[in-house]
mmCIF file with all atom_site columns, C-alpha atoms and ligand atoms in Angstrom:
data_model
loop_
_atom_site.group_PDB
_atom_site.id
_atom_site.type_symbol
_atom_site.label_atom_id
_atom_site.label_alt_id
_atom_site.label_comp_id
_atom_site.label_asym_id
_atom_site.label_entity_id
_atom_site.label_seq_id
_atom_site.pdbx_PDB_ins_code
_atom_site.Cartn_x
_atom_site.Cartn_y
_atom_site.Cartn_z
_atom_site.occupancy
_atom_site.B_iso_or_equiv
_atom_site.pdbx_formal_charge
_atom_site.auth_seq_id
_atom_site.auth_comp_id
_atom_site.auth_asym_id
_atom_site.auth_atom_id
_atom_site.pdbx_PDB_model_num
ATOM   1   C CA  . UNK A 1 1   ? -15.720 -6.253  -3.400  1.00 70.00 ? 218 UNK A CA  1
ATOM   2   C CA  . UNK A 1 2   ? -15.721 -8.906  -6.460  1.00 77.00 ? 219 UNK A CA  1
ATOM   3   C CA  . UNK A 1 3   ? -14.823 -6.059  -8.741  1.00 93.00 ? 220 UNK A CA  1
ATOM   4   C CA  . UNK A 1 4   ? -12.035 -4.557  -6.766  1.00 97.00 ? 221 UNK A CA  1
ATOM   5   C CA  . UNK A 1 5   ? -8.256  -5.927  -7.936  1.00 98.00 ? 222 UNK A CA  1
ATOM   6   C CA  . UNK A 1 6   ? -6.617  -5.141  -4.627  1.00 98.00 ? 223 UNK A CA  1
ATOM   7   C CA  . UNK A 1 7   ? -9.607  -7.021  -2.965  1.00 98.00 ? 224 UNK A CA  1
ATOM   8   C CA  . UNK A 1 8   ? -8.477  -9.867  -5.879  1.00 97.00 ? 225 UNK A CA  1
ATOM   9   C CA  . UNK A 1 9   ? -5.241  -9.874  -4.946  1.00 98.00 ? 226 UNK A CA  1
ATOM   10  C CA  . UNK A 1 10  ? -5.929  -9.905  -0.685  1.00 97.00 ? 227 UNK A CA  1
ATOM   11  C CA  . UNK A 1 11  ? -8.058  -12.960 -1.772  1.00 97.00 ? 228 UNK A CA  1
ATOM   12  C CA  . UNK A 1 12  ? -5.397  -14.675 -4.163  1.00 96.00 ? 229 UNK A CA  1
ATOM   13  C CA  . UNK A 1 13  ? -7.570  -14.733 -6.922  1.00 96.00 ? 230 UNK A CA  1
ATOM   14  C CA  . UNK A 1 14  ? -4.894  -12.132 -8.641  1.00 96.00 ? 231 UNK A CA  1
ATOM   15  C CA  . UNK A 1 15  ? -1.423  -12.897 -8.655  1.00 97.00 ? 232 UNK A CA  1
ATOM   16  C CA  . UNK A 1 16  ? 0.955   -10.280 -7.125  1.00 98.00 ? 233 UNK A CA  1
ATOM   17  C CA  . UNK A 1 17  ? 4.575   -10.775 -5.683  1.00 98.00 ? 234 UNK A CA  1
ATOM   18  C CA  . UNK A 1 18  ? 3.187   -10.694 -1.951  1.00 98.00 ? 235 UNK A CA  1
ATOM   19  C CA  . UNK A 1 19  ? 6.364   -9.084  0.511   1.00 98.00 ? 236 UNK A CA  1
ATOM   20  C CA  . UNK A 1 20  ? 4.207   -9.307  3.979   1.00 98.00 ? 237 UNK A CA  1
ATOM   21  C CA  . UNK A 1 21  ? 1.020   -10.279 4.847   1.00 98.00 ? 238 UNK A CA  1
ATOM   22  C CA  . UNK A 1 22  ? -0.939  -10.892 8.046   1.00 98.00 ? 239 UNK A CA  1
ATOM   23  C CA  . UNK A 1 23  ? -4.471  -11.126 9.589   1.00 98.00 ? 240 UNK A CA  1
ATOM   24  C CA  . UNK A 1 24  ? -5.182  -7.388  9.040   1.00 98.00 ? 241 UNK A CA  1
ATOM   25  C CA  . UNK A 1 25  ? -2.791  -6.160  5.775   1.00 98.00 ? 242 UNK A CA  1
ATOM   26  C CA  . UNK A 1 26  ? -0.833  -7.034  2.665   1.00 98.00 ? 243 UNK A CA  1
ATOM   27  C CA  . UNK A 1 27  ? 2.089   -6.063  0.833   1.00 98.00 ? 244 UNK A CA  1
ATOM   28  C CA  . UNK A 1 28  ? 3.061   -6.580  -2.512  1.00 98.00 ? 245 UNK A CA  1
ATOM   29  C CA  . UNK A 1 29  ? 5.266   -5.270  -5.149  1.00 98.00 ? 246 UNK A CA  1
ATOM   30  C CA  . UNK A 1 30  ? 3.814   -2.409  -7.546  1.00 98.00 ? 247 UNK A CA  1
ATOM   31  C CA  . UNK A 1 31  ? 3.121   -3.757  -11.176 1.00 98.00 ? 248 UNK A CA  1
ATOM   32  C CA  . UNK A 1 32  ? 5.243   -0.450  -12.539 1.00 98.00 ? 249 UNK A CA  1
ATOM   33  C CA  . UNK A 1 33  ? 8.108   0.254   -9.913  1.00 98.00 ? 250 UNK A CA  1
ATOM   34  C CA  . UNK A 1 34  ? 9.012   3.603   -9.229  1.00 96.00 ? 251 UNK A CA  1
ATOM   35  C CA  . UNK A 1 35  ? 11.686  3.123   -7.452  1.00 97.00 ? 252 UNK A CA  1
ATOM   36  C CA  . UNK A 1 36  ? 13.957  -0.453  -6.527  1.00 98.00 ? 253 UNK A CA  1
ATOM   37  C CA  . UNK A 1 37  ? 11.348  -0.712  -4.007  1.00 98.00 ? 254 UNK A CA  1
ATOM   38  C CA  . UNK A 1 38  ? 7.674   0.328   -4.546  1.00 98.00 ? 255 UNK A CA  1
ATOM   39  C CA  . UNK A 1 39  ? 5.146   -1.730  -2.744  1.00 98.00 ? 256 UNK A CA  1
ATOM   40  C CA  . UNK A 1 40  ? 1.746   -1.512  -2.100  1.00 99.00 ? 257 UNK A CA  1
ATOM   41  C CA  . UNK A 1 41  ? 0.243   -2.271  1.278   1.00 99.00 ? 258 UNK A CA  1
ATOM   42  C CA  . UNK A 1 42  ? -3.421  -2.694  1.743   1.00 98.00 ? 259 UNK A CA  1
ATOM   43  C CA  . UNK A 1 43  ? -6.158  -3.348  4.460   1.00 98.00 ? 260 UNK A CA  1
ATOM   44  C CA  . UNK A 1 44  ? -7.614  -6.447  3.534   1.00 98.00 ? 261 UNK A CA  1
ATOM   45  C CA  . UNK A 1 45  ? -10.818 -5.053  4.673   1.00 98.00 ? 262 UNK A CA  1
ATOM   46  C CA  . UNK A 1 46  ? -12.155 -2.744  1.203   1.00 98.00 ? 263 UNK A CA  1
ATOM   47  C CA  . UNK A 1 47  ? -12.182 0.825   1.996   1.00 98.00 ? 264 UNK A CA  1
ATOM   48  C CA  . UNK A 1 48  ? -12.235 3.420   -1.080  1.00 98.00 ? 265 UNK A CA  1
ATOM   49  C CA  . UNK A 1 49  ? -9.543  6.138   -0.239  1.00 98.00 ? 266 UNK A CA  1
ATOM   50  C CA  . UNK A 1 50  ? -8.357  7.365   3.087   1.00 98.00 ? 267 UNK A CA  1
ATOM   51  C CA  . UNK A 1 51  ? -11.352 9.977   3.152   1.00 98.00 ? 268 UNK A CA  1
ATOM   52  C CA  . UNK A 1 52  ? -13.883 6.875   3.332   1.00 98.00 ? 269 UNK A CA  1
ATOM   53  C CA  . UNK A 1 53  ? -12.040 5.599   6.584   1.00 98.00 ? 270 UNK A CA  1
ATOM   54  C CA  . UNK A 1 54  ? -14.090 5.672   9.376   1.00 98.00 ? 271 UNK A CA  1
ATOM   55  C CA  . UNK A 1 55  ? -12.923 5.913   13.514  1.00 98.00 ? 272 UNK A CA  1
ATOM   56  C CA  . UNK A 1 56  ? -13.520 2.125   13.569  1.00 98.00 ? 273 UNK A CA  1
ATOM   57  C CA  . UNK A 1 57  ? -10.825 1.849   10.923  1.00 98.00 ? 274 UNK A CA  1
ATOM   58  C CA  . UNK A 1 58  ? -7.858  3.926   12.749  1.00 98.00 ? 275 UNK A CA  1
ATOM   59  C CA  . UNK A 1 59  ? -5.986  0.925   13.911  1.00 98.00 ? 276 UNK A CA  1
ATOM   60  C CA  . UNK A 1 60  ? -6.277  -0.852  11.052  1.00 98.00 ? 277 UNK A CA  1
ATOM   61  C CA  . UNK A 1 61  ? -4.904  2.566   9.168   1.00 98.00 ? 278 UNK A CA  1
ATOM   62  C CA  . UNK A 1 62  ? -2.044  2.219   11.482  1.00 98.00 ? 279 UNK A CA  1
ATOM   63  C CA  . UNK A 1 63  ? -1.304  -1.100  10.555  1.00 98.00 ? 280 UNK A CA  1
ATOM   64  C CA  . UNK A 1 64  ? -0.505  -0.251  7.228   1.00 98.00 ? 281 UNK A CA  1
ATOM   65  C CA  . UNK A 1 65  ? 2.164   1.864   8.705   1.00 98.00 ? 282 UNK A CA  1
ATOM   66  C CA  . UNK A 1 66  ? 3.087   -1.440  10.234  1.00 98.00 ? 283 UNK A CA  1
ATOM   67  C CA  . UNK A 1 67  ? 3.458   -3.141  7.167   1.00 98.00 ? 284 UNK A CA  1
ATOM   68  C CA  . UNK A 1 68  ? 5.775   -0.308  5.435   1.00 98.00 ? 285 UNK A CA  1
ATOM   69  C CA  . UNK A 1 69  ? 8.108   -1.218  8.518   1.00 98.00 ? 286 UNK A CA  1
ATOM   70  C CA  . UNK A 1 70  ? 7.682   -5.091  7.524   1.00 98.00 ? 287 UNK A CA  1
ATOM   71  C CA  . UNK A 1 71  ? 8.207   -4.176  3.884   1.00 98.00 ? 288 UNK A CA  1
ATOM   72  C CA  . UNK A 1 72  ? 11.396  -2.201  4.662   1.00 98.00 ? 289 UNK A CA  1
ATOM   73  C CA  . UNK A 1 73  ? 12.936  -4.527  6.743   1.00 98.00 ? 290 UNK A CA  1
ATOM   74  C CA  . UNK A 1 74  ? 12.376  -7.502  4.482   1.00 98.00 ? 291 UNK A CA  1
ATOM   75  C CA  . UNK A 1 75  ? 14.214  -5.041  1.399   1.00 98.00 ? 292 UNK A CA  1
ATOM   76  C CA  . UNK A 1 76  ? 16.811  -4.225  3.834   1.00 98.00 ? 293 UNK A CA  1
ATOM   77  C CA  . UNK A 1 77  ? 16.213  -0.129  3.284   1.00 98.00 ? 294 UNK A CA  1
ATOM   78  C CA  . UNK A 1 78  ? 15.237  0.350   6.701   1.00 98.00 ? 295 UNK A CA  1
ATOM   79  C CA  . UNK A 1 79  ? 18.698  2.682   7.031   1.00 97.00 ? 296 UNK A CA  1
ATOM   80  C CA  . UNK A 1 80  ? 18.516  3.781   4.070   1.00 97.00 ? 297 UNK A CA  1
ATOM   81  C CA  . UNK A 1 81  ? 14.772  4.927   4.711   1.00 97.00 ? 298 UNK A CA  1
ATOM   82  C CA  . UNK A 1 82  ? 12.024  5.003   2.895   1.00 98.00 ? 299 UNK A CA  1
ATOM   83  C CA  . UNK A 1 83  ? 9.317   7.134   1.769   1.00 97.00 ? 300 UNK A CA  1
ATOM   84  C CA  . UNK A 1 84  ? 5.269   6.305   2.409   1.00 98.00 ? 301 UNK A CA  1
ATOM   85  C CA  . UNK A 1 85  ? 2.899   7.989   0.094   1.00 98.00 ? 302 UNK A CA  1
ATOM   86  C CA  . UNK A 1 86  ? -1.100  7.557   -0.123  1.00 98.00 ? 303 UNK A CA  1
ATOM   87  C CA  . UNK A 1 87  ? -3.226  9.147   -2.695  1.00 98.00 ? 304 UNK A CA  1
ATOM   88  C CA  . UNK A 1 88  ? -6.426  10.691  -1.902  1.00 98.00 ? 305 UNK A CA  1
ATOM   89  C CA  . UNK A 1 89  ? -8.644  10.956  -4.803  1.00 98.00 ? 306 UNK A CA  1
ATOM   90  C CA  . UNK A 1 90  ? -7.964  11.170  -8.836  1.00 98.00 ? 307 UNK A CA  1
ATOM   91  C CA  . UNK A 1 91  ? -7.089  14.556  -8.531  1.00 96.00 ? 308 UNK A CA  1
ATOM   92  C CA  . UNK A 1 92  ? -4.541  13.344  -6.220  1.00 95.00 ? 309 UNK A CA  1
ATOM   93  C CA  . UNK A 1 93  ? -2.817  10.626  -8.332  1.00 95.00 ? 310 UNK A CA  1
ATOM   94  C CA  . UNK A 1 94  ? -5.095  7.792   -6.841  1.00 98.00 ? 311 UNK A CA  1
ATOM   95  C CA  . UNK A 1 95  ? -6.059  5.268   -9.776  1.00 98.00 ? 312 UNK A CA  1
ATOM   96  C CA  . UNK A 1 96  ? -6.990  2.180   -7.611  1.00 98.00 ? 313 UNK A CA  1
ATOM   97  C CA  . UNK A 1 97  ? -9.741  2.975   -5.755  1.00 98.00 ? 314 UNK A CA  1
ATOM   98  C CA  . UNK A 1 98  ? -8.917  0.671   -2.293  1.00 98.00 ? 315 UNK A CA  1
ATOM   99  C CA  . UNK A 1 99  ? -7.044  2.041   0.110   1.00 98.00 ? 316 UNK A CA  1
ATOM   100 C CA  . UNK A 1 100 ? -3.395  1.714   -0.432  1.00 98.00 ? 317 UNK A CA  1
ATOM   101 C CA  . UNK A 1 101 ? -0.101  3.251   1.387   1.00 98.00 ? 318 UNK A CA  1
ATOM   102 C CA  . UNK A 1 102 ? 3.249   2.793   -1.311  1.00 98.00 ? 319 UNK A CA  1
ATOM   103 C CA  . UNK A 1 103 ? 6.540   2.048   0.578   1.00 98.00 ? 320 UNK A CA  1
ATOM   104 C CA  . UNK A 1 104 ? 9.414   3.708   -1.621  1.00 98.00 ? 321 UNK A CA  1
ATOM   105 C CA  . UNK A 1 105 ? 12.375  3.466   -1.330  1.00 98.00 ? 322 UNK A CA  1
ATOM   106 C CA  . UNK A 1 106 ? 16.171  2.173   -2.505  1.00 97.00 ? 323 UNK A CA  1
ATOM   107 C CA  . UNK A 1 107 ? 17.638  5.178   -4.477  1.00 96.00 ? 324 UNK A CA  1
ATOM   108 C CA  . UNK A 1 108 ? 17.552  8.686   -3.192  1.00 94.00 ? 325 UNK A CA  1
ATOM   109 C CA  . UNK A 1 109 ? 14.243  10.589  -3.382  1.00 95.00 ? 326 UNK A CA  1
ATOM   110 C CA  . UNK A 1 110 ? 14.103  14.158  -3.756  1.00 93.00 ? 327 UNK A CA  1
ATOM   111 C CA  . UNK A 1 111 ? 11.706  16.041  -2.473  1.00 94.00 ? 328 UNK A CA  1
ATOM   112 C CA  . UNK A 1 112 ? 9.239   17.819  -2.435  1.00 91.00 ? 329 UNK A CA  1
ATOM   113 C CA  . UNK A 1 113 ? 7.949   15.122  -4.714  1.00 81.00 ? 330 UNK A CA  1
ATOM   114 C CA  . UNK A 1 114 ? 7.683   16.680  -8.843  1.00 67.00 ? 331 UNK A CA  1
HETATM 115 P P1  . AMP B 2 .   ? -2.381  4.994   -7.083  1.00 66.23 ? 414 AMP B P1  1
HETATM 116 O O1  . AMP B 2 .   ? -2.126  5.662   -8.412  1.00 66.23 ? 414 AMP B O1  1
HETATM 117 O O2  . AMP B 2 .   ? -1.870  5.729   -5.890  1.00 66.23 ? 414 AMP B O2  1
HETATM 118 O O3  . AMP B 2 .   ? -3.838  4.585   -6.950  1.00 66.23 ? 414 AMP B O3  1
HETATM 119 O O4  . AMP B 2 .   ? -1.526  3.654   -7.115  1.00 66.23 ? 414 AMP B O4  1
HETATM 120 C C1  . AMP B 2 .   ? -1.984  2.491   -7.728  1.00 66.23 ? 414 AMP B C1  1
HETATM 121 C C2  . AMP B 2 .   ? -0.790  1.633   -7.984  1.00 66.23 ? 414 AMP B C2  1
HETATM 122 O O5  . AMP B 2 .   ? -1.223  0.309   -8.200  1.00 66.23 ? 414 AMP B O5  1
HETATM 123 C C3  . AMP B 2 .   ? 0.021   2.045   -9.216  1.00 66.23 ? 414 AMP B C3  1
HETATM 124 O O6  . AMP B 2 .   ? 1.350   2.377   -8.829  1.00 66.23 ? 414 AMP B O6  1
HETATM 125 C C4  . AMP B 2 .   ? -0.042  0.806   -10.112 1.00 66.23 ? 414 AMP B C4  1
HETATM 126 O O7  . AMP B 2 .   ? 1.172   0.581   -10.780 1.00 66.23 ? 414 AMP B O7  1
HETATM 127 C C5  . AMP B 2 .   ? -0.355  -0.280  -9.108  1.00 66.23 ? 414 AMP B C5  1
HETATM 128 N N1  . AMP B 2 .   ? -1.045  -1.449  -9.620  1.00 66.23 ? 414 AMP B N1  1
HETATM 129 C C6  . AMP B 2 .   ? -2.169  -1.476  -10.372 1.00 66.23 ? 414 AMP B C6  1
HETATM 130 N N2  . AMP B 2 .   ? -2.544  -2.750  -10.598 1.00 66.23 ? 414 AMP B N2  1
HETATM 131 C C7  . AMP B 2 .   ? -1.641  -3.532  -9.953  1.00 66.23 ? 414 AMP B C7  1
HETATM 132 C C8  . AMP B 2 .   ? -1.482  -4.940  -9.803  1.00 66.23 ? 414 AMP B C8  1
HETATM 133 N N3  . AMP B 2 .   ? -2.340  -5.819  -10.359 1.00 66.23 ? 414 AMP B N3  1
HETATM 134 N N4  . AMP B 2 .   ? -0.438  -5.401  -9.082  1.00 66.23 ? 414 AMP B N4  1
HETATM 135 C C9  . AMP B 2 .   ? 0.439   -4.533  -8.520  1.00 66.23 ? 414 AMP B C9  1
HETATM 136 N N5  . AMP B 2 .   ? 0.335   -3.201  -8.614  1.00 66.23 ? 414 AMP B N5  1
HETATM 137 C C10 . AMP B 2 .   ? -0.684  -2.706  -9.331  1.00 66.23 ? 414 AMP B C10 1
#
């Protein structure tokens, strides 16, 4: 989707600090960190939130999993852990409407989340 910046940024048309990437996904830092790491990692492929994925999708879904495992290991928190979180909807916190799963992580997170 032209109009879509994560689709921008899977193409290269918008810069981003890319972390991992392969046939299927990309990862790349989030513009305002919440954390020492926060990165985003997509499905190249354009799907609006994780309500819009279809059965067709479910491995590529998993990949993204994938890619937080990537992510972590490249920021060296993989002991430390890490926290994956995907927003479904506006009501939800979701603002960019393609599919996205953020890899936290680097300080300790409390939880439940505020
Ligand atoms: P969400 O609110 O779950 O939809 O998350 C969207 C995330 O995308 C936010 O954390 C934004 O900071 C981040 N974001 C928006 N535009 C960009 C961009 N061009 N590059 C990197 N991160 C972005």
């Amino acid at each position: 989707m032209s109009d879509c910046i994560f689709c921008r940024i899977a193409a290269g048309e918008i810069p981003a600090e890319v972390v991992y990437q392969d046939d299927d996904v990309i990862a790349f830092r989030d513009l305002n960190p919440q954390a020492p790491t926060h990165v985003l990692v997509i499905p190249r492929k354009h799907i609006e939130t994780l309500h819009h994925a279809e059965q067709d999708d479910a491995t590529l879904m998993g990949k993204l999993f994938l890619g937080a495992q990537q992510v972590a290991e490249v920021d060296g928190i993989a002991e430390s852990g890490y926290r994956t979180v995907m927003n479904c909807g506006a009501g939800a916190g979701q603002s960019v409407f393609h599919v996205h799963l953020h890899v936290l992580g680097g300080r300790s997170l409390g939880w439940p989340p505020g």
